[in-house]
Short mmCIF file of C-alpha atoms and ligand atoms in Angstrom, two decimals:
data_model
loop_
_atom_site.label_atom_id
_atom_site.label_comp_id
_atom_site.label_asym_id
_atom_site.label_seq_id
_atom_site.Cartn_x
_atom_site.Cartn_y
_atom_site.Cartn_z
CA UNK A 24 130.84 85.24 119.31
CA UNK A 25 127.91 84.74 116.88
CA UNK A 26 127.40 87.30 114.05
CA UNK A 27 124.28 89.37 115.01
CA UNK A 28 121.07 88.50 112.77
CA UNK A 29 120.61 91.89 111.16
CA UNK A 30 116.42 92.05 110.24
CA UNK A 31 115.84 94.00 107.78
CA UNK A 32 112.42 96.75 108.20
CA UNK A 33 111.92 96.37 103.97
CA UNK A 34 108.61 94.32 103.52
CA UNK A 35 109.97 94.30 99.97
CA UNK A 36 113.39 94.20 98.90
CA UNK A 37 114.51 93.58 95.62
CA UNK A 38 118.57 93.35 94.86
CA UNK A 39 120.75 92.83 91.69
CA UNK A 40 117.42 91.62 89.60
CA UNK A 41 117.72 91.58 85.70
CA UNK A 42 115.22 90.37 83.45
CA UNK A 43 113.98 90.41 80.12
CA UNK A 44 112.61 88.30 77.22
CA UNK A 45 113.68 85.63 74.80
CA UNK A 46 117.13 85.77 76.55
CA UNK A 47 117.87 89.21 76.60
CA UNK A 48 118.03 91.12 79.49
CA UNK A 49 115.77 94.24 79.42
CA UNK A 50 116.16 95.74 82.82
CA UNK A 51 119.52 95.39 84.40
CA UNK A 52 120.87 94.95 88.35
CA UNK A 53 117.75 96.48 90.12
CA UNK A 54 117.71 97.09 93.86
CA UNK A 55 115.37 99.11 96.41
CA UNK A 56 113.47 98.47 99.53
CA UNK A 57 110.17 99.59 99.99
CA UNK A 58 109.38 99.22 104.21
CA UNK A 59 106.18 98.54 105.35
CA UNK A 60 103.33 101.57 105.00
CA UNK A 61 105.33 103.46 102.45
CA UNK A 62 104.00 104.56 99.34
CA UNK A 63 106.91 104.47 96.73
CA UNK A 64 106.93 105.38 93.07
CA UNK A 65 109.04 104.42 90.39
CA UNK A 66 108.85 106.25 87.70
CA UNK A 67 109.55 106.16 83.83
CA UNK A 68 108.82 106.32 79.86
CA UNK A 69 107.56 104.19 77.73
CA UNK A 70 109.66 101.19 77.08
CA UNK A 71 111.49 102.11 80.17
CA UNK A 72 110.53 98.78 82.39
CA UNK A 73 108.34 99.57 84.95
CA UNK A 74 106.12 96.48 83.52
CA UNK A 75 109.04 94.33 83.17
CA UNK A 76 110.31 95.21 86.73
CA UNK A 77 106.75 94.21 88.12
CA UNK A 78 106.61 90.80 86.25
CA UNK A 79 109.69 89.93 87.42
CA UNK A 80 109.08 90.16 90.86
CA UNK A 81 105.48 88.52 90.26
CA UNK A 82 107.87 85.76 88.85
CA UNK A 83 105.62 86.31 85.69
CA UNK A 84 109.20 86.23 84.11
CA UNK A 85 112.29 84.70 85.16
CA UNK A 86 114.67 87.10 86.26
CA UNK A 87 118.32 86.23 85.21
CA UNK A 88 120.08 87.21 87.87
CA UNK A 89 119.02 88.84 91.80
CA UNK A 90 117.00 87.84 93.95
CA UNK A 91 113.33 89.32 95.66
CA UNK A 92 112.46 88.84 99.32
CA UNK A 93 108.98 89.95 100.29
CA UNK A 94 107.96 89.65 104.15
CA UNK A 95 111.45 87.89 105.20
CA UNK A 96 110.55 85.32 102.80
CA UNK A 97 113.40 84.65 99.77
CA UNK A 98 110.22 84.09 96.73
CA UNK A 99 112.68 84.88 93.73
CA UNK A 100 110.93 82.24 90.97
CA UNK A 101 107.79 81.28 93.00
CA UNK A 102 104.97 80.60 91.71
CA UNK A 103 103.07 84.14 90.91
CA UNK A 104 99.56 82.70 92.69
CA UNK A 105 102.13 81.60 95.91
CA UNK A 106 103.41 85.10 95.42
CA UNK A 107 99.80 86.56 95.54
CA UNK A 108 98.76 84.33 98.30
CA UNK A 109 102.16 85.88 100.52
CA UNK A 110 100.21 89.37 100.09
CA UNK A 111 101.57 90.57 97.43
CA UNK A 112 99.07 91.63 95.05
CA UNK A 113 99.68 92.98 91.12
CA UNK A 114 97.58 95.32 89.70
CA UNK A 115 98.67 95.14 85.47
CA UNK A 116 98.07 98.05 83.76
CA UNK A 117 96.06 96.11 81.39
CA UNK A 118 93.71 95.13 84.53
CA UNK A 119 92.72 92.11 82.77
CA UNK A 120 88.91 92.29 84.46
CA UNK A 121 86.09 89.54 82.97
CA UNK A 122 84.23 91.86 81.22
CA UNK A 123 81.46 89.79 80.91
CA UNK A 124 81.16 89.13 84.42
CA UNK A 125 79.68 91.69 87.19
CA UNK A 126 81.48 94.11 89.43
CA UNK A 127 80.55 92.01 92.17
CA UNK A 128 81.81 89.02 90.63
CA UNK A 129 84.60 90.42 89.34
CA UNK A 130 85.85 91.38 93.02
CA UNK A 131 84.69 87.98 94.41
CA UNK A 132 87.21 86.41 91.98
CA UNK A 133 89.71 88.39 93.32
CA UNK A 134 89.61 86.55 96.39
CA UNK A 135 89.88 83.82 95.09
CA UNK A 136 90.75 80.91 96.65
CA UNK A 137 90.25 82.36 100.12
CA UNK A 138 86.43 82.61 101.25
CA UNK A 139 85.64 86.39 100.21
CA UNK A 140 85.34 88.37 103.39
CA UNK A 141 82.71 90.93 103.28
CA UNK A 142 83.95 93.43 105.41
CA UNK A 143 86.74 93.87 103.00
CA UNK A 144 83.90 93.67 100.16
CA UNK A 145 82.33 96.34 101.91
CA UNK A 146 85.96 98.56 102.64
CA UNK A 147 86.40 98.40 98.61
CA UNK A 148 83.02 100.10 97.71
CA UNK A 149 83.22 102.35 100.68
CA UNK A 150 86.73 103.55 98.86
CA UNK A 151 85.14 103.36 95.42
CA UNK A 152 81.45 104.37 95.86
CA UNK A 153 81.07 104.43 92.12
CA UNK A 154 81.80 100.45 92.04
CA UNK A 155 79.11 100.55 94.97
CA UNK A 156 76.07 101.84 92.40
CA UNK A 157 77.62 99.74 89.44
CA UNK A 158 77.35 95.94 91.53
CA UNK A 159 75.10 94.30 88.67
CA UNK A 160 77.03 95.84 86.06
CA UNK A 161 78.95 93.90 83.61
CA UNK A 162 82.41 95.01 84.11
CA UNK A 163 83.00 95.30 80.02
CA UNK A 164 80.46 98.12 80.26
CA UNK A 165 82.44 100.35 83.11
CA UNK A 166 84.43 103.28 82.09
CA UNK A 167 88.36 103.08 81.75
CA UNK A 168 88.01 104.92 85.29
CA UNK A 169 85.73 102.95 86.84
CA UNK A 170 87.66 99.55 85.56
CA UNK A 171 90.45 100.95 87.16
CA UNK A 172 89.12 101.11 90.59
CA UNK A 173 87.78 97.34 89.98
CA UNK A 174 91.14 96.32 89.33
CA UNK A 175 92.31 97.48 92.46
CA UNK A 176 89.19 97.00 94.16
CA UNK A 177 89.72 93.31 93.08
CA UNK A 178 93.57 93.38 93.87
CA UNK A 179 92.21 94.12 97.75
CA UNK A 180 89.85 91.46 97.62
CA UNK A 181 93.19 89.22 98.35
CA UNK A 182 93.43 91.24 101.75
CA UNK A 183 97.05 92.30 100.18
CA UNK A 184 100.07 94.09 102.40
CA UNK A 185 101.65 95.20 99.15
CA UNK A 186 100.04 96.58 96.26
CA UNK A 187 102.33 96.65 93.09
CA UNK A 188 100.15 99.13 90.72
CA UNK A 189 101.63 99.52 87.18
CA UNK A 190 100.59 103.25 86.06
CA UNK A 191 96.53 103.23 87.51
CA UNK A 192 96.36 106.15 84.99
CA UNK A 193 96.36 104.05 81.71
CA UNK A 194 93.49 105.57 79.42
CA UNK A 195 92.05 108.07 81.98
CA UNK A 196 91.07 111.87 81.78
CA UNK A 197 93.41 114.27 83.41
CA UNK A 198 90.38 114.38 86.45
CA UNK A 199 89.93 110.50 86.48
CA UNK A 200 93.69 109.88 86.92
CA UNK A 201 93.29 112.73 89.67
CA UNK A 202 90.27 110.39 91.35
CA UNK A 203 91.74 107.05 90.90
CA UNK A 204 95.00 108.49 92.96
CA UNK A 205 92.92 110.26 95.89
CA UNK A 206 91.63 106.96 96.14
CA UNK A 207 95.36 105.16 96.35
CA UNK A 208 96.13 107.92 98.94
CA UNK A 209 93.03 106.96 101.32
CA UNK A 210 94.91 103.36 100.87
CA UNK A 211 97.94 104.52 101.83
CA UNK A 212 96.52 106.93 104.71
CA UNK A 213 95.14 103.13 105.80
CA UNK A 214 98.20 101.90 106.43
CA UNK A 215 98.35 99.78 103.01
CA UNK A 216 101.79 99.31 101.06
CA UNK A 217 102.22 100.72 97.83
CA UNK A 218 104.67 100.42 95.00
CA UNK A 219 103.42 102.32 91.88
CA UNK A 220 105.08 102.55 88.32
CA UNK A 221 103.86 105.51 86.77
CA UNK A 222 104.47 108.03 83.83
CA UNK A 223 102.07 110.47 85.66
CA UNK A 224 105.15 111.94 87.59
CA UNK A 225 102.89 114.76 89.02
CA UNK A 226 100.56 112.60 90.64
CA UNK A 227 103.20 109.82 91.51
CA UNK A 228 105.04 112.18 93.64
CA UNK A 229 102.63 113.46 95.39
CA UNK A 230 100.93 110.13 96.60
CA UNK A 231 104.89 108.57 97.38
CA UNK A 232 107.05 109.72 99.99
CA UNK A 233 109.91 108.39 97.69
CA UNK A 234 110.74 107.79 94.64
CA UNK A 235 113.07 105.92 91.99
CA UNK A 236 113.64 106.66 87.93
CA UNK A 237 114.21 103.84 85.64
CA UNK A 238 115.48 104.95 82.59
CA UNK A 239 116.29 102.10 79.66
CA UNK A 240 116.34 99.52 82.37
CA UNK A 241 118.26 100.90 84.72
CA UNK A 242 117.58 102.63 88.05
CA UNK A 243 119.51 106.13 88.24
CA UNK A 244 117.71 109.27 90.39
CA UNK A 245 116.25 108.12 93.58
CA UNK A 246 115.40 110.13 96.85
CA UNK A 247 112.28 111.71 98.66
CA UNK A 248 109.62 112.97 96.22
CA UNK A 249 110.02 116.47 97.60
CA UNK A 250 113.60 116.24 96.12
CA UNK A 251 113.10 114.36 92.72
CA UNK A 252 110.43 116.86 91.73
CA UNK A 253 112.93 119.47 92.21
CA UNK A 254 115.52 117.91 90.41
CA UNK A 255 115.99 119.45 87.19
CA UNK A 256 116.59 116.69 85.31
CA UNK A 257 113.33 114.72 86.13
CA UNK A 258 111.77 118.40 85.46
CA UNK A 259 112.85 118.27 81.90
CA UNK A 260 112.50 114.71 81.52
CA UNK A 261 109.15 113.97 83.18
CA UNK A 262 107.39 117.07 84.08
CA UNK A 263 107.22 119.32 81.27
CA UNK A 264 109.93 121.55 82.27
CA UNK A 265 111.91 123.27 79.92
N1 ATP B 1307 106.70 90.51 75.78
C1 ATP B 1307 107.78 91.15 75.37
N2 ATP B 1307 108.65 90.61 74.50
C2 ATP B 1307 109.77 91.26 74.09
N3 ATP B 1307 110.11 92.49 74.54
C3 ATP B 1307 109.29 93.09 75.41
C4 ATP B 1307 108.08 92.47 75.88
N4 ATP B 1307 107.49 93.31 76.73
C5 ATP B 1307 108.25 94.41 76.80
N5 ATP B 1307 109.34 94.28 76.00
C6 ATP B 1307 110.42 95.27 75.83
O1 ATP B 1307 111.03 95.48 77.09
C7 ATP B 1307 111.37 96.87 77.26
C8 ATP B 1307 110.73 97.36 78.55
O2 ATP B 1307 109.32 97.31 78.39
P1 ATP B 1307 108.30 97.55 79.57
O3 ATP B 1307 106.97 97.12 79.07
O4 ATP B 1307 108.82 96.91 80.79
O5 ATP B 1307 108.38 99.13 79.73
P2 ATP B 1307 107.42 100.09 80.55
O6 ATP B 1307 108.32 100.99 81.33
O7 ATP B 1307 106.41 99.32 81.27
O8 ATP B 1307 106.76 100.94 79.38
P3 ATP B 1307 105.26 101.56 79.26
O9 ATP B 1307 105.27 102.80 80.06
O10 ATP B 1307 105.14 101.83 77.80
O11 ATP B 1307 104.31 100.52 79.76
C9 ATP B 1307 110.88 97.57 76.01
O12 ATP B 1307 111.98 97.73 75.17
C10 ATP B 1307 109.87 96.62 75.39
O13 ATP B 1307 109.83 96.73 74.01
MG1 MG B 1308 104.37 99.25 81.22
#
């Protein structure tokens, strides 16, 4: 009798993956699924390796060891624009933007090569009004807020069914990080896939139904969010709690 094909549900599914740089391994034997319209969070401190994590399954580095299959497809060591053209979409925290380019360009590049589609144009400033009033505006010139919701304005552009977002909070105001992730959760609400690294557990936890902890390159704590912000530990660790 044949083995049944077991399918997995995970859109993304990452196991045993270690990575790091100049030969040494910096995050170690990583493995999680994230299924399709989930919002998951990992979540950790500096030097921790969200970042790393996220280039490696970009293929921005070359992992040493697991493997990452994203929409049944095995893409451990594609190329990162094949990656991106799969629907996977990578929102640094650096956002890397053209700041002397326009919003409008800016977003048009992110759909790059594809033909931009204007309906999806118009979904990103109906999200982000305040990229709506700012179209001629060189990009340089937008606030650390504002830059953020280009660089995920841009990141949709791609018509993505993941969005990798490596802590959208970089730089901003306690009530910018607060607008930038009602925005994420009208992206999730739309049925859009997100994985975000953050050190903003507050606001991580409440946008993800789940979450994992990486802590010096290792995953440890993982479970609903409901449960990790009850866990002592990440309430001493990561929320403030003595
Ligand atoms: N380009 C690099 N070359 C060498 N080591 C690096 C490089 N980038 C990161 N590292 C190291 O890898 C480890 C993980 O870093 P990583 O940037 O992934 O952490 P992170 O969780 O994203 O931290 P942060 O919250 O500060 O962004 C750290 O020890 C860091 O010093
Ligand atoms: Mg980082």
């Amino acid at each position: 009798m044949r083995e049944p094909v077991v399918v997995s549900g995970a859109i993304l599914s990452v196991a045993g993956l270690s990575a790091g740089y100049v030969g040494e391994d910096v995050i170690y034997d990583i493995g999680f699924e994230v299924d399709e319209g989930e919002a998951v969070t990992i979540i950790g401190s500096n030097g921790a390796g969200k970042s790393t994590l996220f280039r490696a399954i970009m293929s921005m580095l070359t992992p040493s060891a697991g493997t990452v299959r994203f929409d049944g497809s095995d893409i451990t060591g594609l190329a990162t624009h094949r990656i991106a053209r799969l629907g996977l979409a990578y929102v640094p925290a650096e956002r890397h933007l053209f700041p002397q380019m326009s919003v409008t360009e800016n977003l048009l590049l992110g759909a790059f090569p594809d033909r931009p589609d204007p309906a999806i144009q118009d979904s990103v400033f109906d999200v982000f009004p305040r990229l709506a009033e700012r179209k001629t505006q060189d990009a340089g010139t937008l606030s650390g807020g504002e830059q953020q919701m280009l660089a995920v304005g841009r990141a949709l552009m791609s018509k993505p069914s993941l969005l990798l977002l490596d802590e959208p909070t970089t730089g901003l105001a306690p009530l910018l990080a607060a607008e930038a992730y009602k925005a994420l959760a009208r992206l999730r609400d739309d049925g859009l896939t997100l994985v975000v690294a953050e050190q903003q557990v507050p606001l991580a936890l409440e946008l993800a139904s789940r979450g994992y902890v990486i802590d010096h390159g290792r995953f440890g704590l993982s479970g609903p969010s409901e449960e990790l912000a009850g866990n002592p530990e990440v309430q001493r660790a990561y929320l403030g709690v003595a």
